[in-house]
């Protein structure tokens, strides 16, 4: 039996090992306690865990790499500002249906490795369609390409794998790594867009097949081809009976269902953190290009720097909070309160110098994005812990449905906000999160 199968089956048999047999001896009780401790600290194979964490980075990159050029690409093919936001938001919105699709495949008996391969190949095709949209001269080709990428996103598979294979004692820690890497993907995306812009101009290539707008599609298609090879070579599969769970609430006893208020609060936290993230990304590029007169490269590098700082800050805060904050709900409440305070620099102070405006906005966004990363990690860990073993896979799927919903809504919101309305909208989201955290404590 492979190491992966042993790790996976331990999550199924651990509950049985905790129940002492009638007349059990003290020695057997000690063995059960030791088995329980090992189960709580279990970890999957290193290369398999690295593979699913790579998917979280690629998902983030694939979403945001088009943000610096989306408005230009949309206008070139006959779209407007709102269509550019819709094009960005189409990926996470369609990812909601993709979550249901890959869960259906898992329940039909397909292995996790097979589903990962199918999602990767589909993403390659979607990115190729995005790259060829210039040839069709239709903005609807752009939208269709982003929809295909969204359907094949598969980002929920990373969190599902973590929930099934990582013990309770280390799950919050690994979830923080997942959240930080996802945020790192949001930093790499705009940076790569800037690099591709410089590369295309340096080689003097500018045609319907390869230019600044289509280069992200070609680049991501190549990267996902390499990722497909990685899944084939190093990922160790899980048993099908572990991943093919029933939908949430189906054939489940009432006493096994997760608490309703805590579940709703966790889902809102996930939706809100994703919405704030995407709203900030789209807004930064818009205000840089429309209000400050920046180029694609300058706005992309500014966004990349913000996301990189937020990723590092989120990782540091995650390491500290896992030591000092023992309750996920307490972490959510503290994070949302700090988020409200961090919105102060986002308000429009009518500064005349662009450097002053950019500096103030940058400081505020690093704080806000770091805190929403913290909130997302705590909410993911909480949603996994409050679900019974039979519902962990379904709970993970619903968690990512709400995350992708927030992502899609955030892209559209960010495309229509102005410097006067940005801060109040973000502050309002944090305010609702504070109320949800208080309700989950009651």
Coordinates of C-alpha atoms in Angstrom, one line a residue:
X1 CA 0.0 0.0 0.0
X2 CA 1.4 3.4 -1.0
X3 CA 2.1 6.1 1.5
X4 CA -0.6 8.3 0.1
X5 CA -3.2 5.5 0.6
X6 CA -2.1 5.0 4.2
X7 CA -2.4 8.7 4.9
X8 CA -5.8 8.9 3.3
X9 CA -7.2 5.8 5.0
X10 CA -6.0 7.1 8.4
X11 CA -8.5 10.0 8.1
X12 CA -11.3 7.3 7.7
X13 CA -10.2 4.9 10.4
X14 CA -9.0 7.4 13.0
X15 CA -12.5 7.7 14.5
X16 CA -12.8 4.0 14.8
X17 CA -9.5 3.7 16.5
X18 CA -10.6 6.2 19.2
X19 CA -13.5 3.9 20.4
X20 CA -12.2 1.4 23.0
X21 CA -13.4 -2.2 22.7
X22 CA -15.4 -3.7 25.6
X23 CA -13.1 -4.7 28.3
X24 CA -10.1 -3.0 26.6
X25 CA -6.9 -3.0 28.5
X26 CA -4.9 0.1 29.5
X27 CA -2.3 -0.9 26.9
X28 CA -4.9 -0.8 24.1
X29 CA -6.1 2.5 25.4
X30 CA -2.6 3.9 25.3
X31 CA -2.2 2.6 21.7
X32 CA -5.4 4.3 20.7
X33 CA -4.2 7.6 22.2
X34 CA -1.0 7.4 20.3
X35 CA -2.8 6.6 17.1
X36 CA -5.0 9.6 17.7
X37 CA -2.0 11.9 18.2
X38 CA -0.4 10.6 15.0
X39 CA -3.6 11.1 13.0
X40 CA -3.9 14.7 14.2
X41 CA -0.3 15.4 13.0
X42 CA -0.4 13.4 9.8
X43 CA 0.9 15.0 6.5
X44 CA 0.6 13.8 2.9
X45 CA 3.6 13.1 0.7
X46 CA 5.7 16.2 0.2
X47 CA 5.6 16.2 -3.7
X48 CA 1.9 15.6 -3.8
X49 CA 1.2 18.4 -1.4
X50 CA 3.6 20.7 -3.4
X51 CA 1.6 19.8 -6.5
X52 CA -1.7 20.9 -5.2
X53 CA -0.2 24.0 -3.6
X54 CA 1.2 24.9 -7.1
X55 CA -2.3 24.8 -8.4
X56 CA -3.3 27.5 -5.9
X57 CA -0.5 29.7 -7.3
X58 CA -1.5 29.0 -10.9
X59 CA -5.1 29.7 -10.2
X60 CA -4.2 33.1 -8.8
X61 CA -1.9 33.9 -11.7
X62 CA -4.4 32.8 -14.3
X63 CA -7.1 35.1 -12.9
X64 CA -5.0 38.3 -12.6
X65 CA -2.5 38.1 -15.4
X66 CA -5.0 39.6 -17.8
X67 CA -6.1 42.5 -15.5
X68 CA -3.5 45.0 -16.8
X69 CA -4.5 44.4 -20.5
X70 CA -8.1 43.4 -20.1
X71 CA -9.5 46.9 -20.7
X72 CA -7.4 47.4 -23.8
X73 CA -8.2 44.0 -25.2
X74 CA -11.9 44.5 -24.6
X75 CA -12.0 48.0 -26.2
X76 CA -10.0 46.6 -29.2
X77 CA -12.7 44.0 -29.9
X78 CA -15.6 46.4 -29.3
X79 CA -16.2 46.1 -25.6
X80 CA -16.4 48.8 -22.9
X81 CA -15.2 49.2 -19.3
X82 CA -17.9 47.1 -17.8
X83 CA -17.3 44.3 -20.3
X84 CA -13.6 44.3 -19.3
X85 CA -14.7 43.8 -15.7
X86 CA -17.1 41.1 -16.7
X87 CA -14.4 39.3 -18.7
X88 CA -12.2 39.2 -15.6
X89 CA -15.1 38.2 -13.3
X90 CA -16.3 35.5 -15.7
X91 CA -13.5 33.1 -14.6
X92 CA -14.4 32.9 -10.9
X93 CA -18.1 33.0 -11.6
X94 CA -17.9 30.0 -14.0
X95 CA -15.6 28.3 -11.5
X96 CA -18.6 27.9 -9.3
X97 CA -20.1 25.5 -11.9
X98 CA -16.7 24.0 -12.4
X99 CA -16.6 23.0 -8.7
X100 CA -19.9 21.2 -9.1
X101 CA -18.6 19.6 -12.3
X102 CA -15.4 18.2 -10.8
X103 CA -17.2 17.0 -7.7
X104 CA -19.6 15.2 -10.0
X105 CA -16.6 13.5 -11.7
X106 CA -15.2 12.5 -8.3
X107 CA -18.6 11.0 -7.2
X108 CA -18.8 9.1 -10.5
X109 CA -15.6 7.2 -9.5
X110 CA -12.8 9.2 -11.2
X111 CA -9.7 9.6 -9.2
X112 CA -8.4 12.9 -8.0
X113 CA -5.4 12.6 -10.2
X114 CA -7.6 12.1 -13.3
X115 CA -9.7 15.1 -12.4
X116 CA -6.6 17.2 -12.0
X117 CA -5.4 16.2 -15.4
X118 CA -8.7 16.9 -17.1
X119 CA -8.9 20.4 -15.4
X120 CA -5.4 21.2 -16.6
X121 CA -6.0 20.2 -20.2
X122 CA -9.2 22.2 -20.2
X123 CA -7.4 25.3 -18.9
X124 CA -4.8 24.9 -21.7
X125 CA -7.5 24.9 -24.3
X126 CA -9.2 27.9 -22.7
X127 CA -6.0 30.0 -22.7
X128 CA -5.3 29.1 -26.3
X129 CA -8.8 30.3 -27.2
X130 CA -8.1 33.6 -25.3
X131 CA -4.9 34.0 -27.4
X132 CA -6.7 33.4 -30.7
X133 CA -9.6 35.8 -29.8
X134 CA -7.8 38.6 -31.8
X135 CA -8.2 36.5 -35.0
X136 CA -12.0 36.2 -34.5
X137 CA -12.3 40.0 -33.9
X138 CA -15.2 39.2 -31.5
X139 CA -15.3 40.2 -27.8
X140 CA -17.6 37.2 -27.1
X141 CA -14.6 34.9 -27.9
X142 CA -12.8 36.6 -25.0
X143 CA -15.7 35.9 -22.7
X144 CA -16.1 32.3 -23.9
X145 CA -12.4 31.7 -23.3
X146 CA -12.5 33.0 -19.7
X147 CA -15.6 30.9 -19.1
X148 CA -13.8 27.7 -20.3
X149 CA -10.8 28.6 -18.0
X150 CA -13.2 29.1 -15.1
X151 CA -15.0 25.8 -15.6
X152 CA -11.6 24.0 -15.6
X153 CA -10.2 26.1 -12.7
X154 CA -10.1 23.3 -10.2
X155 CA -8.7 25.5 -7.4
X156 CA -11.1 23.8 -4.8
X157 CA -9.2 20.6 -5.3
X158 CA -6.2 22.0 -3.4
X159 CA -8.2 22.8 -0.3
X160 CA -10.1 19.5 -0.5
X161 CA -6.8 17.6 -0.6
X162 CA -5.5 19.5 2.4
X163 CA -8.7 18.8 4.3
X164 CA -8.6 15.1 3.6
X165 CA -4.9 14.4 4.2
X166 CA -3.6 17.0 6.7
X167 CA -4.3 16.3 10.4
X168 CA -6.2 18.7 12.6
X169 CA -3.1 19.9 14.4
X170 CA -1.3 21.2 11.3
X171 CA -4.3 22.0 9.1
X172 CA -4.5 25.7 10.0
X173 CA -0.7 26.0 9.3
X174 CA -1.0 24.4 5.9
X175 CA -4.1 26.4 5.1
X176 CA -2.1 29.6 5.8
X177 CA 0.5 28.4 3.3
X178 CA -2.2 27.8 0.8
X179 CA -3.7 31.2 1.3
X180 CA -0.2 32.9 1.1
X181 CA 0.7 31.0 -2.1
X182 CA -2.6 32.0 -3.6
X183 CA -1.9 35.6 -2.8
X184 CA 1.6 35.2 -4.2
X185 CA -0.1 34.1 -7.5
X186 CA -2.0 37.4 -7.5
X187 CA 1.4 39.1 -7.2
X188 CA 3.0 37.1 -9.9
X189 CA 0.2 37.6 -12.4
X190 CA 0.5 41.4 -13.0
X191 CA 4.3 41.1 -12.8
X192 CA 4.3 38.5 -15.5
X193 CA 1.9 40.7 -17.5
X194 CA 4.5 43.5 -17.3
X195 CA 7.3 41.2 -18.3
X196 CA 5.4 39.9 -21.3
X197 CA 4.5 43.5 -22.3
X198 CA 8.2 44.4 -22.3
X199 CA 9.2 41.2 -24.1
X200 CA 6.7 41.6 -26.9
X201 CA 7.7 45.2 -27.5
X202 CA 11.4 44.4 -27.4
X203 CA 11.1 41.7 -30.1
X204 CA 8.9 44.1 -32.2
X205 CA 6.1 41.6 -32.5
X206 CA 2.6 43.1 -32.8
X207 CA 0.0 41.1 -34.8
X208 CA -3.3 39.4 -34.3
X209 CA -1.7 36.2 -33.0
X210 CA 0.9 37.6 -30.6
X211 CA 0.9 41.0 -29.0
X212 CA 0.6 42.4 -25.5
X213 CA -3.1 41.4 -25.2
X214 CA -2.7 37.8 -26.4
X215 CA 0.7 37.0 -24.8
X216 CA -0.9 36.1 -21.4
X217 CA -3.0 33.4 -23.1
X218 CA 0.0 31.8 -24.8
X219 CA 2.1 32.0 -21.6
X220 CA -0.5 30.4 -19.3
X221 CA -1.2 27.6 -21.9
X222 CA 2.5 26.6 -21.8
X223 CA 2.6 26.8 -18.0
X224 CA -0.4 24.6 -17.6
X225 CA 1.1 22.1 -20.0
X226 CA 4.1 21.8 -17.7
X227 CA 1.8 21.5 -14.7
X228 CA 0.0 18.6 -16.4
X229 CA 3.4 16.8 -16.7
X230 CA 4.0 17.5 -13.0
X231 CA 0.7 15.9 -12.0
X232 CA 1.5 12.9 -14.2
X233 CA 5.0 12.4 -12.7
X234 CA 4.9 13.2 -9.0
X235 CA 1.3 13.3 -7.7
X236 CA 0.3 10.2 -5.7
X237 CA -3.4 9.6 -6.0
X238 CA -6.0 9.2 -3.2
X239 CA -8.5 6.3 -2.9
X240 CA -11.7 7.0 -4.8
X241 CA -13.9 6.2 -1.8
X242 CA -12.2 9.1 0.1
X243 CA -12.8 11.8 -2.5
X244 CA -16.2 10.7 -3.9
X245 CA -18.4 12.1 -1.0
X246 CA -22.1 12.8 -1.1
X247 CA -23.4 16.4 -1.6
X248 CA -23.7 18.5 1.5
X249 CA -26.7 17.5 3.6
X250 CA -27.7 14.4 1.6
X251 CA -28.3 11.2 3.6
X252 CA -26.7 12.9 6.7
X253 CA -28.1 12.6 10.2
X254 CA -29.2 15.9 11.7
X255 CA -26.7 15.6 14.5
X256 CA -23.9 15.3 12.0
X257 CA -24.7 18.5 10.2
X258 CA -22.4 21.5 10.8
X259 CA -23.7 24.4 12.9
X260 CA -25.7 26.7 10.7
X261 CA -24.7 30.1 12.0
X262 CA -21.0 29.3 12.1
X263 CA -21.2 27.8 8.6
X264 CA -22.9 30.9 7.2
X265 CA -20.4 33.2 8.9
X266 CA -17.5 31.2 7.4
X267 CA -19.0 31.3 3.9
X268 CA -19.5 35.0 4.2
X269 CA -15.9 35.5 5.3
X270 CA -14.7 33.6 2.3
X271 CA -16.9 35.5 -0.1
X272 CA -16.0 38.9 1.4
X273 CA -12.2 38.2 1.5
X274 CA -12.2 37.2 -2.2
X275 CA -14.4 40.1 -3.2
X276 CA -12.1 42.7 -1.5
X277 CA -9.1 41.0 -3.1
X278 CA -10.4 41.3 -6.7
X279 CA -12.0 44.7 -6.2
X280 CA -8.7 46.1 -5.1
X281 CA -6.8 44.5 -8.0
X282 CA -9.1 45.8 -10.7
X283 CA -9.4 49.2 -9.0
X284 CA -5.7 49.7 -8.7
X285 CA -5.1 49.1 -12.4
X286 CA -8.1 51.3 -13.4
X287 CA -7.0 54.2 -11.2
X288 CA -3.4 53.9 -12.4
X289 CA -4.3 54.0 -16.0
X290 CA -7.3 56.2 -16.0
X291 CA -6.6 58.8 -13.3
X292 CA -2.8 58.8 -12.9
X293 CA -1.9 58.3 -16.6
X294 CA 0.2 55.2 -16.0
X295 CA 1.2 52.7 -18.7
X296 CA 0.3 49.0 -18.7
X297 CA 3.7 48.1 -17.4
X298 CA 3.7 50.7 -14.6
X299 CA 0.3 49.8 -13.3
X300 CA 1.0 46.1 -13.5
X301 CA 4.3 46.5 -11.6
X302 CA 2.6 48.6 -8.9
X303 CA -0.1 46.0 -8.5
X304 CA 2.5 43.2 -8.4
X305 CA 4.5 45.0 -5.7
X306 CA 1.3 45.5 -3.6
X307 CA 0.3 41.8 -3.9
X308 CA 3.9 40.6 -3.1
X309 CA 4.0 42.7 0.0
X310 CA 0.6 41.5 1.0
X311 CA 1.6 37.9 0.4
X312 CA 4.7 38.2 2.6
X313 CA 2.8 40.1 5.3
X314 CA 0.0 37.5 5.2
X315 CA 2.5 34.6 5.6
X316 CA 4.2 36.4 8.6
X317 CA 0.9 37.2 10.3
X318 CA -0.2 33.6 9.7
X319 CA 2.9 32.2 11.4
X320 CA 2.4 34.5 14.4
X321 CA -1.4 34.0 14.8
X322 CA -1.1 30.2 14.7
X323 CA 1.1 30.5 17.8
X324 CA -0.9 33.1 19.8
X325 CA -4.5 32.8 18.5
X326 CA -5.8 29.4 19.4
X327 CA -9.4 29.9 18.1
X328 CA -10.3 30.4 14.4
X329 CA -13.4 32.4 15.4
X330 CA -11.3 34.8 17.5
X331 CA -8.9 35.2 14.7
X332 CA -11.7 36.1 12.3
X333 CA -13.1 38.7 14.7
X334 CA -9.7 40.3 15.3
X335 CA -8.9 40.3 11.6
X336 CA -12.2 42.0 10.6
X337 CA -11.8 44.7 13.3
X338 CA -8.3 45.5 12.2
X339 CA -9.5 45.5 8.6
X340 CA -12.0 48.3 9.4
X341 CA -9.2 50.4 10.8
X342 CA -6.9 49.6 7.8
X343 CA -9.5 51.2 5.5
X344 CA -8.6 54.7 6.7
X345 CA -5.8 55.3 4.2
X346 CA -8.1 54.3 1.3
X347 CA -10.3 57.3 1.6
X348 CA -9.9 60.1 -1.0
X349 CA -8.0 63.0 0.7
X350 CA -7.8 65.1 -2.4
X351 CA -4.0 65.0 -2.6
X352 CA -2.6 66.6 -5.8
X353 CA 0.7 64.7 -6.3
X354 CA 0.3 61.3 -7.9
X355 CA 3.2 60.0 -5.8
X356 CA 1.4 61.0 -2.6
X357 CA -1.9 59.4 -3.8
X358 CA -0.1 56.2 -4.8
X359 CA 1.9 55.9 -1.6
X360 CA -1.2 56.4 0.6
X361 CA -3.3 53.9 -1.4
X362 CA -0.4 51.4 -1.5
X363 CA 0.0 51.4 2.3
X364 CA -3.7 51.0 2.9
X365 CA -4.1 48.2 0.3
X366 CA -1.1 46.2 1.7
X367 CA -2.8 46.3 5.1
X368 CA -6.2 45.4 3.8
X369 CA -5.0 42.6 1.5
X370 CA -2.9 41.1 4.2
X371 CA -5.8 41.1 6.6
X372 CA -8.3 39.6 4.0
X373 CA -5.7 36.8 3.4
X374 CA -5.7 36.2 7.2
X375 CA -9.5 36.1 7.2
X376 CA -9.6 33.7 4.3
X377 CA -7.2 31.3 5.9
X378 CA -9.0 31.3 9.3
X379 CA -12.4 30.9 7.5
X380 CA -11.1 28.0 5.4
X381 CA -9.7 26.3 8.5
X382 CA -12.9 26.9 10.4
X383 CA -15.1 25.5 7.6
X384 CA -13.0 22.4 7.5
X385 CA -13.1 21.8 11.2
X386 CA -16.8 22.3 11.9
X387 CA -17.8 19.8 9.2
X388 CA -18.1 16.1 10.2
X389 CA -15.8 13.7 8.4
X390 CA -18.5 12.6 6.0
X391 CA -19.1 16.2 4.8
X392 CA -15.5 17.5 4.6
X393 CA -15.3 17.3 0.8
X394 CA -18.7 18.8 0.2
X395 CA -18.0 21.6 2.8
X396 CA -14.8 22.4 0.9
X397 CA -16.7 22.6 -2.4
X398 CA -19.3 25.0 -0.9
X399 CA -16.5 27.1 0.6
X400 CA -14.9 27.5 -2.8
X401 CA -18.3 28.3 -4.4
X402 CA -18.5 31.3 -2.1
X403 CA -14.9 32.3 -2.7
X404 CA -15.4 32.2 -6.5
X405 CA -18.7 34.1 -6.1
X406 CA -16.7 36.9 -4.3
X407 CA -14.0 36.8 -6.9
X408 CA -16.5 37.3 -9.8
X409 CA -18.5 40.0 -8.0
X410 CA -15.3 41.8 -7.0
X411 CA -14.0 42.1 -10.5
X412 CA -17.3 43.8 -11.6
X413 CA -17.4 46.0 -8.5
X414 CA -13.8 47.1 -9.0
X415 CA -14.4 48.1 -12.6
X416 CA -17.1 50.7 -11.7
X417 CA -15.7 52.2 -8.5
X418 CA -14.2 55.6 -8.3
X419 CA -11.7 57.2 -5.8
X420 CA -14.7 58.5 -3.9
X421 CA -16.6 55.3 -3.6
X422 CA -13.8 52.7 -3.2
X423 CA -13.1 53.1 0.6
X424 CA -16.7 53.2 1.7
X425 CA -17.5 50.0 -0.2
X426 CA -14.5 48.1 1.3
X427 CA -15.2 49.4 4.8
X428 CA -18.8 48.2 4.5
X429 CA -17.6 44.7 3.6
X430 CA -15.4 44.6 6.7
X431 CA -18.3 45.9 8.8
X432 CA -20.6 43.1 7.8
X433 CA -17.7 40.7 8.6
X434 CA -17.4 42.0 12.1
X435 CA -21.2 41.4 12.6
X436 CA -20.9 37.9 11.2
X437 CA -18.0 37.1 13.5
X438 CA -19.9 38.4 16.5
X439 CA -22.9 36.3 15.6
X440 CA -20.8 33.1 15.2
X441 CA -19.5 33.6 18.8
X442 CA -23.0 33.9 20.3

